[in-house]
mmCIF file of C-alpha atoms and ligand atoms in Angstrom:
data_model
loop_
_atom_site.group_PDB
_atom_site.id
_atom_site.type_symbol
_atom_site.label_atom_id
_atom_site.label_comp_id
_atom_site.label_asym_id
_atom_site.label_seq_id
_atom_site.Cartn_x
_atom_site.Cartn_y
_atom_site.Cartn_z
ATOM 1 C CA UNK A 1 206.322 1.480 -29.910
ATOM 2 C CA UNK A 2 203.712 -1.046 -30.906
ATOM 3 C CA UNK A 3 202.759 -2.900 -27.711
ATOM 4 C CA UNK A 4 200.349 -5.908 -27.202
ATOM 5 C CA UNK A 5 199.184 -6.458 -23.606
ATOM 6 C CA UNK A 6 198.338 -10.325 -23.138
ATOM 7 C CA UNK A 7 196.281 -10.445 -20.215
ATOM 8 C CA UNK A 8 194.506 -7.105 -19.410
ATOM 9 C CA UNK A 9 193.079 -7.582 -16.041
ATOM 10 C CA UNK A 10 194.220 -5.245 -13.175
ATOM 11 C CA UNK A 11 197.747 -4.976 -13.529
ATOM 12 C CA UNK A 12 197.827 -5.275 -17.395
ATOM 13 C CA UNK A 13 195.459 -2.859 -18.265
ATOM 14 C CA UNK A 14 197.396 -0.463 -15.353
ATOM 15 C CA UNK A 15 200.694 -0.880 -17.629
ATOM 16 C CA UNK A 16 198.504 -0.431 -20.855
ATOM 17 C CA UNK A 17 196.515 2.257 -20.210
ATOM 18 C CA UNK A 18 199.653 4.757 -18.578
ATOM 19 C CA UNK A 19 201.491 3.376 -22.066
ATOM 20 C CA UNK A 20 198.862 4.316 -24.079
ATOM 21 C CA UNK A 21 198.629 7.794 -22.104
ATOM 22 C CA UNK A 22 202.216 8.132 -22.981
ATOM 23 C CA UNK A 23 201.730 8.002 -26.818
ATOM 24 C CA UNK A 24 202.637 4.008 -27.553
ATOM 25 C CA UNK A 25 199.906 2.301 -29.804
ATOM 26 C CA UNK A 26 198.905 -0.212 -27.688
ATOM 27 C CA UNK A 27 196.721 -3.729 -27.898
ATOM 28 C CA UNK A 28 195.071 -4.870 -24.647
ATOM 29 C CA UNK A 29 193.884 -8.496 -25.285
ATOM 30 C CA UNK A 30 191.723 -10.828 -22.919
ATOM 31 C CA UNK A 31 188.973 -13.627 -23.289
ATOM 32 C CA UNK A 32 186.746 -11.064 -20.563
ATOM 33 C CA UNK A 33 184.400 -9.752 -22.731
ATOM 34 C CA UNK A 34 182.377 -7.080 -20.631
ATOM 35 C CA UNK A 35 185.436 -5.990 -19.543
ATOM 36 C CA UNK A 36 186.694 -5.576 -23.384
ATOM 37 C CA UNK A 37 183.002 -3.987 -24.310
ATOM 38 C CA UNK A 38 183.577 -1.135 -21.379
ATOM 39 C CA UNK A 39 186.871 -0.223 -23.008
ATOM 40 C CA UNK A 40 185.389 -0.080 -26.427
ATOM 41 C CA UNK A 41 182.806 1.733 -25.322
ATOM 42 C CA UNK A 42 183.883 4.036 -23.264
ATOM 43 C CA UNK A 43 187.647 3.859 -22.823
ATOM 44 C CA UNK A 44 189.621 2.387 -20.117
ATOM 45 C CA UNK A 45 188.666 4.301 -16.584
ATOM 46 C CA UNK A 46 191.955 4.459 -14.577
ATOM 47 C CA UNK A 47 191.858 5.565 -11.331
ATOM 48 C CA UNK A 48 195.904 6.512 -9.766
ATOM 49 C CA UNK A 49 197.131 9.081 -7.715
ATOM 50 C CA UNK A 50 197.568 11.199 -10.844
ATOM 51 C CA UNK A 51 193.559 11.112 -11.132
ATOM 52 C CA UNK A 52 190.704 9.391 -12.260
ATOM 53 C CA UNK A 53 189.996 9.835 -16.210
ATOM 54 C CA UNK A 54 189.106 7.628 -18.981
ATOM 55 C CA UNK A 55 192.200 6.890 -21.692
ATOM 56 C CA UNK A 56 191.179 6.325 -25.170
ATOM 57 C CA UNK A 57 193.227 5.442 -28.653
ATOM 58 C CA UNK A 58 193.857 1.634 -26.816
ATOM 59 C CA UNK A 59 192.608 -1.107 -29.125
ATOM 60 C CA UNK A 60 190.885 -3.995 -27.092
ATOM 61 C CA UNK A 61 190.138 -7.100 -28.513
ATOM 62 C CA UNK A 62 190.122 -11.367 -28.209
ATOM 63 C CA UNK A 63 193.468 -12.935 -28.443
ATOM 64 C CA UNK A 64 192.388 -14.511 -31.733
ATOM 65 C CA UNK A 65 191.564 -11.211 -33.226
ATOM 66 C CA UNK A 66 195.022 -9.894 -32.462
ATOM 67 C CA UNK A 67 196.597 -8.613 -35.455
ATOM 68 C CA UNK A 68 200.111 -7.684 -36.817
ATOM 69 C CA UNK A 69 202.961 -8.374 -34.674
ATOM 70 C CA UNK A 70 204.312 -5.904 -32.133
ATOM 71 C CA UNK A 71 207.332 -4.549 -31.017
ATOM 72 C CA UNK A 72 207.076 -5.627 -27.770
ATOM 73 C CA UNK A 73 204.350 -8.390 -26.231
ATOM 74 C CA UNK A 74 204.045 -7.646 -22.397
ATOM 75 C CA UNK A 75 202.517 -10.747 -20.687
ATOM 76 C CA UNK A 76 200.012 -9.924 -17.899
ATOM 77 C CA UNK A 77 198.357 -13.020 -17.584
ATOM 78 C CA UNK A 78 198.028 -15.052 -13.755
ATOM 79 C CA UNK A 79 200.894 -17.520 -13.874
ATOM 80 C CA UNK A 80 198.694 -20.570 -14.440
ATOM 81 C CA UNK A 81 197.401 -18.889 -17.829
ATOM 82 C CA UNK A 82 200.675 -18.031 -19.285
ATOM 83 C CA UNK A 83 200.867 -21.350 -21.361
ATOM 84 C CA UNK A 84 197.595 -21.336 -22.948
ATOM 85 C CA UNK A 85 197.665 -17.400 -23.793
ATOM 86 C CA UNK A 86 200.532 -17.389 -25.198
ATOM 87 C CA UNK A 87 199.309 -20.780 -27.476
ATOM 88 C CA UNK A 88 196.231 -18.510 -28.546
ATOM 89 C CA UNK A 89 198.414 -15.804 -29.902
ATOM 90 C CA UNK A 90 201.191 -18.009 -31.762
ATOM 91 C CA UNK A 91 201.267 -15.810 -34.820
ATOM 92 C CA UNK A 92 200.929 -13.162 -33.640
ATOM 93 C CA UNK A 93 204.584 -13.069 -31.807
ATOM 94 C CA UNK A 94 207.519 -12.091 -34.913
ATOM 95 C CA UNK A 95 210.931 -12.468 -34.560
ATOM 96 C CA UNK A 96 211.912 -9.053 -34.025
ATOM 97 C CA UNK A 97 208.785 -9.642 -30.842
ATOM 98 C CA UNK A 98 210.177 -8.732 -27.386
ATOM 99 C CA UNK A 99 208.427 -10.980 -25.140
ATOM 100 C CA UNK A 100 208.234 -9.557 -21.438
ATOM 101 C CA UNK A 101 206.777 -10.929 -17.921
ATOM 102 C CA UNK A 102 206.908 -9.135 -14.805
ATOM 103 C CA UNK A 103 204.339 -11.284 -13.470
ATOM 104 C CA UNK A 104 205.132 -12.283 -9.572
ATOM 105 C CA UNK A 105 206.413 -16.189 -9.149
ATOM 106 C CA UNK A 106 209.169 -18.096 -10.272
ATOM 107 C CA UNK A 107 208.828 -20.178 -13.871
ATOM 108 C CA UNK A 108 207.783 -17.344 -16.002
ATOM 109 C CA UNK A 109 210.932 -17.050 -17.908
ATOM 110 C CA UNK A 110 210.837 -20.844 -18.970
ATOM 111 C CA UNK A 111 207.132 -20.470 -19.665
ATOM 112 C CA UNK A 112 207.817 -17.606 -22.342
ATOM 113 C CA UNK A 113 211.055 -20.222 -23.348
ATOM 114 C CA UNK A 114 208.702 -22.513 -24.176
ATOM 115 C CA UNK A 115 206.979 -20.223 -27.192
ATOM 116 C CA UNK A 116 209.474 -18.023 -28.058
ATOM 117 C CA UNK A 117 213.463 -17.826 -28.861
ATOM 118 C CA UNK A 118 215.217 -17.372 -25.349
ATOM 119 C CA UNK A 119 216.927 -14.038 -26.919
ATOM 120 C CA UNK A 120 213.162 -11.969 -27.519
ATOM 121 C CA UNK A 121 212.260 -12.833 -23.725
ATOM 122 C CA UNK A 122 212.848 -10.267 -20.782
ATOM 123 C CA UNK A 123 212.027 -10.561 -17.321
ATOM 124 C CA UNK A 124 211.163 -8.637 -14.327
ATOM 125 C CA UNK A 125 209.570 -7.620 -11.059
ATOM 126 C CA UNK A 126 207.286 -4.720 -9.883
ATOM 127 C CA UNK A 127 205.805 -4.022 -7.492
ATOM 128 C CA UNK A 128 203.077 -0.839 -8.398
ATOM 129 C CA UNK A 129 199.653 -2.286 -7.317
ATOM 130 C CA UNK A 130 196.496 -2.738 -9.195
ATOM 131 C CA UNK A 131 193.136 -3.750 -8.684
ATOM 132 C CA UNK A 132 189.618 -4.480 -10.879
ATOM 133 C CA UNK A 133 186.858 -2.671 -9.734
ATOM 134 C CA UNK A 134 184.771 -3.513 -12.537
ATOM 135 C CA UNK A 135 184.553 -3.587 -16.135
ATOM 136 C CA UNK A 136 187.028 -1.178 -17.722
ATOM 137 C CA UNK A 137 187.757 0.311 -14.295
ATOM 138 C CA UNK A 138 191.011 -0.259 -12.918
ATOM 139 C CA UNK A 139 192.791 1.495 -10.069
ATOM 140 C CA UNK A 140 195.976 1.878 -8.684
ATOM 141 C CA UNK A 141 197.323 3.514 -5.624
ATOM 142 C CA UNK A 142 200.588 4.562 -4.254
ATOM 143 C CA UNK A 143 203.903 4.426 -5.713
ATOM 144 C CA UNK A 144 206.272 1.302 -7.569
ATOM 145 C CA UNK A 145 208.653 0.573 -9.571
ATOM 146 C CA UNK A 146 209.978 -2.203 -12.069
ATOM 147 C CA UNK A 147 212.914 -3.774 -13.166
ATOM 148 C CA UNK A 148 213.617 -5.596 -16.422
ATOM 149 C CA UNK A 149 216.394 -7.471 -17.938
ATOM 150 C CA UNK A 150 216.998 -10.413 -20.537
ATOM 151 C CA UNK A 151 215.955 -14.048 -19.476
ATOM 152 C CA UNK A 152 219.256 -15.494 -20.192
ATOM 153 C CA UNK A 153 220.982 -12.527 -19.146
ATOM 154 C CA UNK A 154 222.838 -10.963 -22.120
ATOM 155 C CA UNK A 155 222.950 -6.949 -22.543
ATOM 156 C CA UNK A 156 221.604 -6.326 -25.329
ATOM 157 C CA UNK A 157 219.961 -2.595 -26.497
ATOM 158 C CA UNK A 158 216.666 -3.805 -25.591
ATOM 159 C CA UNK A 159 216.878 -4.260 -21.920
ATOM 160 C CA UNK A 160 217.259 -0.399 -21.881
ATOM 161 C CA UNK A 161 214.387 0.348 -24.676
ATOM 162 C CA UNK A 162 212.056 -1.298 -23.376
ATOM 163 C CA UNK A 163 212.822 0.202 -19.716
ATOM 164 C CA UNK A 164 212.550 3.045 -21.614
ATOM 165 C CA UNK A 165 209.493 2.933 -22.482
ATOM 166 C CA UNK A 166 207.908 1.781 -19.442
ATOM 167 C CA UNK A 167 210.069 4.382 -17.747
ATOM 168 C CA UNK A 168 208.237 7.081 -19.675
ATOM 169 C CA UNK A 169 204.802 5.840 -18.946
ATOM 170 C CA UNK A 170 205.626 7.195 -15.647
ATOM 171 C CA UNK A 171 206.336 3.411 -14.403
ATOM 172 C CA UNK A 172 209.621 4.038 -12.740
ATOM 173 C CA UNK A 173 211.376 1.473 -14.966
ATOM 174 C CA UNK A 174 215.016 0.707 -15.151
ATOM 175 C CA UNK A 175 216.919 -1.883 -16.298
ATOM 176 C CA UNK A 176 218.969 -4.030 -13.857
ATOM 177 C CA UNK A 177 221.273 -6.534 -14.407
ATOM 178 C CA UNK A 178 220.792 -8.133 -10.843
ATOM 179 C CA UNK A 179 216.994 -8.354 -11.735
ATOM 180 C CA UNK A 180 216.688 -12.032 -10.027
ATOM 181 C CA UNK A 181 217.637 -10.472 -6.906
ATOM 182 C CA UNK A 182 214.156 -8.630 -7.018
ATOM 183 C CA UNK A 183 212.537 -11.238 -8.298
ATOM 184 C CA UNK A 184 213.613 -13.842 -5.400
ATOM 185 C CA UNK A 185 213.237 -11.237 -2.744
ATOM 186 C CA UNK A 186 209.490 -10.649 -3.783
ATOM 187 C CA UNK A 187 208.830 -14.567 -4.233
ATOM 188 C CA UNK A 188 210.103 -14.331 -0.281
ATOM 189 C CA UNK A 189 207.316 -11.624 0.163
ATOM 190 C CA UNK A 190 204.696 -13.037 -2.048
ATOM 191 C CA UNK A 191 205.297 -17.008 -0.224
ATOM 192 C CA UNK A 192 204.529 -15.552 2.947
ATOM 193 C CA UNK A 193 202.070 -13.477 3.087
ATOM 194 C CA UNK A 194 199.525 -14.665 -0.342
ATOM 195 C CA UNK A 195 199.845 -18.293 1.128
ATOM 196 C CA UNK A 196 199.555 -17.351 4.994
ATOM 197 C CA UNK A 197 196.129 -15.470 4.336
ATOM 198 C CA UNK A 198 195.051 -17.415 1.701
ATOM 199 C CA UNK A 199 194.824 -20.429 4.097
ATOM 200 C CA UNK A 200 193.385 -18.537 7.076
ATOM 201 C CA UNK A 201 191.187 -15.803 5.195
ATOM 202 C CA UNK A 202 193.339 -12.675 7.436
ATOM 203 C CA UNK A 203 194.175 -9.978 5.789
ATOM 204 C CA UNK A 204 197.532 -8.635 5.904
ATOM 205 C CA UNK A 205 197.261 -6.675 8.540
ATOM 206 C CA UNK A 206 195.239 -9.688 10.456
ATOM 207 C CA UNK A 207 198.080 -11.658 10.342
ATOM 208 C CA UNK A 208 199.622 -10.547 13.640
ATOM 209 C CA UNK A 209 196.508 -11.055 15.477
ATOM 210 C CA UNK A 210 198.802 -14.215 16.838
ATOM 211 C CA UNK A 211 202.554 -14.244 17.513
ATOM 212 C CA UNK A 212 202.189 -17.709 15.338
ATOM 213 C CA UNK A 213 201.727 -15.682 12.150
ATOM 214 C CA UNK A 214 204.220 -12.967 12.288
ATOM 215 C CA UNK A 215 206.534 -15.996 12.876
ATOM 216 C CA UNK A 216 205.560 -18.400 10.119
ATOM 217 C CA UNK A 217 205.639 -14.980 7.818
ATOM 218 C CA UNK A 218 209.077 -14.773 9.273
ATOM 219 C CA UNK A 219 210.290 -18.309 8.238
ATOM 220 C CA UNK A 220 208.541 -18.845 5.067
ATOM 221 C CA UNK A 221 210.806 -15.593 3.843
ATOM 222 C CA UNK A 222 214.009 -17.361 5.497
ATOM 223 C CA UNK A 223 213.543 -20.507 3.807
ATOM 224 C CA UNK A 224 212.297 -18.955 0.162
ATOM 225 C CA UNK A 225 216.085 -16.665 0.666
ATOM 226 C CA UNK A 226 217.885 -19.642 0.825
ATOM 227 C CA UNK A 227 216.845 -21.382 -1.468
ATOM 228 C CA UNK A 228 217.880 -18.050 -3.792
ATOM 229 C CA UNK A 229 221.507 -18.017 -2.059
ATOM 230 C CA UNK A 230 221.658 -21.688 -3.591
ATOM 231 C CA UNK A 231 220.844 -21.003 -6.619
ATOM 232 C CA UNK A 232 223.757 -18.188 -6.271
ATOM 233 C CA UNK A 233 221.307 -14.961 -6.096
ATOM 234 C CA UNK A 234 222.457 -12.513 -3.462
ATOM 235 C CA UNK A 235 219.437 -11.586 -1.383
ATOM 236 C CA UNK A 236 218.764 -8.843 1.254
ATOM 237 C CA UNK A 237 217.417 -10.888 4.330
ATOM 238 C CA UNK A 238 216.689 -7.579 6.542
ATOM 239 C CA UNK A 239 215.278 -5.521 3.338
ATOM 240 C CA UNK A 240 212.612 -8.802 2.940
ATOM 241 C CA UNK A 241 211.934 -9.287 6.548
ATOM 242 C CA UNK A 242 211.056 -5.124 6.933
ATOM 243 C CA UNK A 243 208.829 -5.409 3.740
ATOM 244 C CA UNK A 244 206.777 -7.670 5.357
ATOM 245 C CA UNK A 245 206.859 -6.189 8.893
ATOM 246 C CA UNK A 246 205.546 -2.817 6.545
ATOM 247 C CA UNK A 247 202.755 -4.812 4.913
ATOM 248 C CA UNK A 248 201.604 -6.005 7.973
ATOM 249 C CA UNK A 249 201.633 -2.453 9.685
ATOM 250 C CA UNK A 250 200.748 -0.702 6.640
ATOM 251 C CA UNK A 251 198.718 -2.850 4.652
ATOM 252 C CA UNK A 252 195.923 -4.157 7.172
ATOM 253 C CA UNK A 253 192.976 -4.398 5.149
ATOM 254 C CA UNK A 254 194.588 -5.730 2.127
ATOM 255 C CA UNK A 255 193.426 -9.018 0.514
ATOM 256 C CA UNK A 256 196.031 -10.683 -1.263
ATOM 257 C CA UNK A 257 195.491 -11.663 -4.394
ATOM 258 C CA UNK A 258 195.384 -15.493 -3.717
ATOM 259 C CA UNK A 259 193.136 -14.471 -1.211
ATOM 260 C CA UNK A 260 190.624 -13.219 -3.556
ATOM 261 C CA UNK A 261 191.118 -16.166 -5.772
ATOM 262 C CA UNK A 262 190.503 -18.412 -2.839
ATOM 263 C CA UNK A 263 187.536 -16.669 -2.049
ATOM 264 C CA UNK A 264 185.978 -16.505 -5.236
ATOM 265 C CA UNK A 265 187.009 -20.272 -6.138
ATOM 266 C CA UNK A 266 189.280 -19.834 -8.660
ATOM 267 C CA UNK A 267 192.852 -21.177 -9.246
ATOM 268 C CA UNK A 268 195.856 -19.531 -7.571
ATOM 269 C CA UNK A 269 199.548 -18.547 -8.179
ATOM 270 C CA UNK A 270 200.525 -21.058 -5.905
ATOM 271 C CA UNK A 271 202.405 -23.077 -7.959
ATOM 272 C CA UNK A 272 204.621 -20.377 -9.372
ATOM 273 C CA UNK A 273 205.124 -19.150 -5.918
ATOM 274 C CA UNK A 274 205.371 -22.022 -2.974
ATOM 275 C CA UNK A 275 205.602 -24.509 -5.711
ATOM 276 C CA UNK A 276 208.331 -23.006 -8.014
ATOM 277 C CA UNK A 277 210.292 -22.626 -4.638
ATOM 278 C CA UNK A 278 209.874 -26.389 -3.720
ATOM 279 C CA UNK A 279 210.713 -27.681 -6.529
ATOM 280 C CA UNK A 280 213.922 -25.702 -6.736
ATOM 281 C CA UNK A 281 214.698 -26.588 -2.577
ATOM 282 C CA UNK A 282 214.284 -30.236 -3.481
ATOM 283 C CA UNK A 283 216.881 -30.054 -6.467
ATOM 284 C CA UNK A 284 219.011 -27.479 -4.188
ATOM 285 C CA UNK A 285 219.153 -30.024 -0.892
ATOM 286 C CA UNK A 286 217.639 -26.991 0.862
ATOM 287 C CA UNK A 287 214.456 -27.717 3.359
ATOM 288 C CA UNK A 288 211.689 -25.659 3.419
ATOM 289 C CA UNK A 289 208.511 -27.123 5.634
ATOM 290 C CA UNK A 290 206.559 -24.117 5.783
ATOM 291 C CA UNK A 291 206.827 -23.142 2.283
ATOM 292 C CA UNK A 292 205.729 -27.070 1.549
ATOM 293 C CA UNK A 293 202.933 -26.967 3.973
ATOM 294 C CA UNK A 294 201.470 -23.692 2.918
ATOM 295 C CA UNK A 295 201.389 -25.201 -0.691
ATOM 296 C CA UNK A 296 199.985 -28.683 0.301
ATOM 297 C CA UNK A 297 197.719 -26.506 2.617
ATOM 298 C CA UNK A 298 196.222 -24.176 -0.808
ATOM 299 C CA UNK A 299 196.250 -27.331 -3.142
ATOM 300 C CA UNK A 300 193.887 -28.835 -0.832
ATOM 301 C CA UNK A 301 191.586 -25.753 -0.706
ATOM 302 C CA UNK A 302 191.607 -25.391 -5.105
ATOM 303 C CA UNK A 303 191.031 -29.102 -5.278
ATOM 304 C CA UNK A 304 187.805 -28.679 -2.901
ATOM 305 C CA UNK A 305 186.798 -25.456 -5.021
ATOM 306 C CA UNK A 306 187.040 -27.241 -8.438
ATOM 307 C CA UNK A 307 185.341 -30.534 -6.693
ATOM 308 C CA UNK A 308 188.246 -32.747 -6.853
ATOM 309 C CA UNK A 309 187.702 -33.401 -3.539
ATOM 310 C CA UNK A 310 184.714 -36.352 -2.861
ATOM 311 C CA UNK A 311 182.344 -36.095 0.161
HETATM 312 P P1 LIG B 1 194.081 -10.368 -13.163
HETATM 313 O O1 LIG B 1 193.407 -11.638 -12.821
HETATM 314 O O2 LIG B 1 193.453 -9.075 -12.769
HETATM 315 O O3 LIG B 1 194.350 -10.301 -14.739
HETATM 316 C C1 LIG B 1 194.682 -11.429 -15.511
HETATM 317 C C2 LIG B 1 193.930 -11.305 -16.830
HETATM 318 O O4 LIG B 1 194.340 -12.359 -17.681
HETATM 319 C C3 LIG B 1 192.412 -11.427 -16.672
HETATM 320 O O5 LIG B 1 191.775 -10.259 -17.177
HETATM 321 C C4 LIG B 1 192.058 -12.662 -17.485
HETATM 322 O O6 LIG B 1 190.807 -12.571 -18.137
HETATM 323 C C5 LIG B 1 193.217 -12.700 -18.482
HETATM 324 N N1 LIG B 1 193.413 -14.008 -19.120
HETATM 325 C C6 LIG B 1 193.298 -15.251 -18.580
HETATM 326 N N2 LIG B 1 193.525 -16.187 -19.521
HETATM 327 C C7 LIG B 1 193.788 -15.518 -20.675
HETATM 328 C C8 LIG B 1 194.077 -15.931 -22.006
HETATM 329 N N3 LIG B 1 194.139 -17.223 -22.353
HETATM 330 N N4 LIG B 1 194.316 -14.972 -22.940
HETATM 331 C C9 LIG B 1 194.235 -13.660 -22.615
HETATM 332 N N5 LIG B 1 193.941 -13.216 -21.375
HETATM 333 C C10 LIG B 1 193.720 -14.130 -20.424
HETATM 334 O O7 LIG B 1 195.554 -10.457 -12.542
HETATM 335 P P2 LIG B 1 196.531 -9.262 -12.137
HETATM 336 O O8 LIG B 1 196.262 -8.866 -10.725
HETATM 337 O O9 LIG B 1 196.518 -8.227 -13.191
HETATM 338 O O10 LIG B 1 197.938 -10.018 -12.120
HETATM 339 C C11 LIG B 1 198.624 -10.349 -13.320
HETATM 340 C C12 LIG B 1 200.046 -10.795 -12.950
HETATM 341 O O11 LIG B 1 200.728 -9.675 -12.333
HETATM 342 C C13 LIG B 1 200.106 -11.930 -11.924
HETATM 343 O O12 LIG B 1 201.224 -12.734 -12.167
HETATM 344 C C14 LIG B 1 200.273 -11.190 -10.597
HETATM 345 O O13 LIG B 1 200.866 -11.988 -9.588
HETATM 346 C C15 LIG B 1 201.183 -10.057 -11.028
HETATM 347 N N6 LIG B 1 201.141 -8.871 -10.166
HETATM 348 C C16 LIG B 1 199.956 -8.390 -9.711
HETATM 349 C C17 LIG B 1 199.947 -7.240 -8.912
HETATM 350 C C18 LIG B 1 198.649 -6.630 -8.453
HETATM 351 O O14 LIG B 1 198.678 -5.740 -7.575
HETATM 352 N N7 LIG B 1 197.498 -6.961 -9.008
HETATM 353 C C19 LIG B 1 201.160 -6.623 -8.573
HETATM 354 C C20 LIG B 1 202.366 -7.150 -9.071
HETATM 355 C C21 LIG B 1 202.342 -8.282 -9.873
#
């Protein structure tokens, strides 16, 4: 399969490079220059429990130099991006283009909506990990899985190509037909713990360092799960409260990603994660004050970061 990767950072050049290792032609594009150079120079270093090697054969290039169109367009892109990357690749995205985000959040299938027929889109969840350590080095460790199925929920032979595909990249892929199920139940995850240590600076595993935290972890995932059971998705309460309860075990030193954006000053997910959530409570009747708080809490910190905020 011809596959374009729109946003290569971490997680997208993870899903590229084990694609590419699996025999798809694959396009990894991104505006990060030195991280495009390292590839081109030298490959793309990937560093998983299967080993540390370098995968060559990907082609890795600026959106606008994208060329063709591909079979398949996997989005990779932070939420906030999604709009703009996909506006830099417009012709690059045919009509026989399946469009696919698995990025974490709520809103991504009506971002893709936005530039391409509802039919080509697919959504998803995983949860495999990924991190940069520099450019054209990305590593990944432990185990995960993903889940895809069509934005507006049709079976059609796609869903199970393109889990296909993924599947035999050694992604664990299937498709799934109760796909928002995983993708509410890690928005649950994602609102509690990226927003909790984003605003405090603990890592996971700080975060019961005070009764407080385990407990606002604790209600931010009860509120985010119903808010899903109004907008009819069955959740798994338990299942969500012990994946958090894990993290916070298992996971100590881990920075979550809005973490690191906080840290370094950049823009977070927020919005696609508290925010999506709000927004959906407020239509739903449903109340959900820590979820709000949390996202008033990070809006505050971006707006300092980018100066918005006056002395
Ligand atoms: P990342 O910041 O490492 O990568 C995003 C990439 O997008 C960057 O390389 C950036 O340069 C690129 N980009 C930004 N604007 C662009 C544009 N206009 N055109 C092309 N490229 C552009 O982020 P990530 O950690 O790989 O996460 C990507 C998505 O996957 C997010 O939604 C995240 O929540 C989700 N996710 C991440 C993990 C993880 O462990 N990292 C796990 C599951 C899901």
């Amino acid at each position: 399969m011809n596959i374009s990767i729109l946003g290569a950072g971490a997680m997208g050049s993870l899903f590229g490079g084990l694609l590419a290792q699996s025999g798809q032609q694959v396009t990894l594009l991104d505006i990060n220059d030195a991280h495009l150079h390292a590839i081109r120079r030298e490959g793309l270093r990937l560093e998983t429990d299967n080993g540390d090697r370098r995968v060559s054969g990907l082609v890795a290039c600026r959106p606008e130099q994208a060329s063709g169109q591909p079979d398949l367009l996997l989005v990779f892109t932070k939420s906030q991006h999604t709009d703009s990357a996909l506006r830099g690749i417009a012709g690059h995205i045919g009509a026989q283009t399946r469009v696919l985000t698995v990025q974490n959040g709520l809103g991504n299938a009506e971002a893709l909506c936005r530039h391409v027929a509802p039919e080509q889109v697919l959504i998803g969840m995983t949860n495999w990990p990924a991190d940069t350590v520099g450019p054209g080095h990305v590593r990944s460790h432990g185990q995960g899985m993903v889940r895809v199925w069509s934005a507006d929920g049709v079976e059609r032979p796609a869903n199970a190509e393109v889990a296909a595909v993924l599947d035999g990249a050694g992604l664990n892929c299937a498709p799934d037909p109760e796909v928002w199920t995983s993708i509410w139940e890690k928005v649950a995850f994602n609102a509690a713990l990226n927003s909790l240590c984003a605003v405090t600076g603990c890592t996971v595993g700080q975060l019961d360092g005070a009764s407080e935290g385990v407990e606002l972890a604790r209600a931010i995932v009860l509120e985010v799960l119903a808010v899903a059971q109004s907008a009819g998705v069955a959740t798994d309460t338990q299942r969500c409260l012990d994946s958090v309860a894990y993290a916070i075990a298992h996971h100590r030193t881990h920075q979550p990603s809005m973490l690191q954006d906080v840290l370094a000053g950049r823009s977070t997910e927020i919005g696609a994660i508290n925010g999506e959530v709000l927004a959906r409570a407020r239509q739903a009747g449903v109340a959900v004050p820590h979820t709000a708080t949390l996202l008033g809490l990070v809006r505050l910190i971006e707006a300092r970061a980018s100066g918005a905020v006056h002395e």
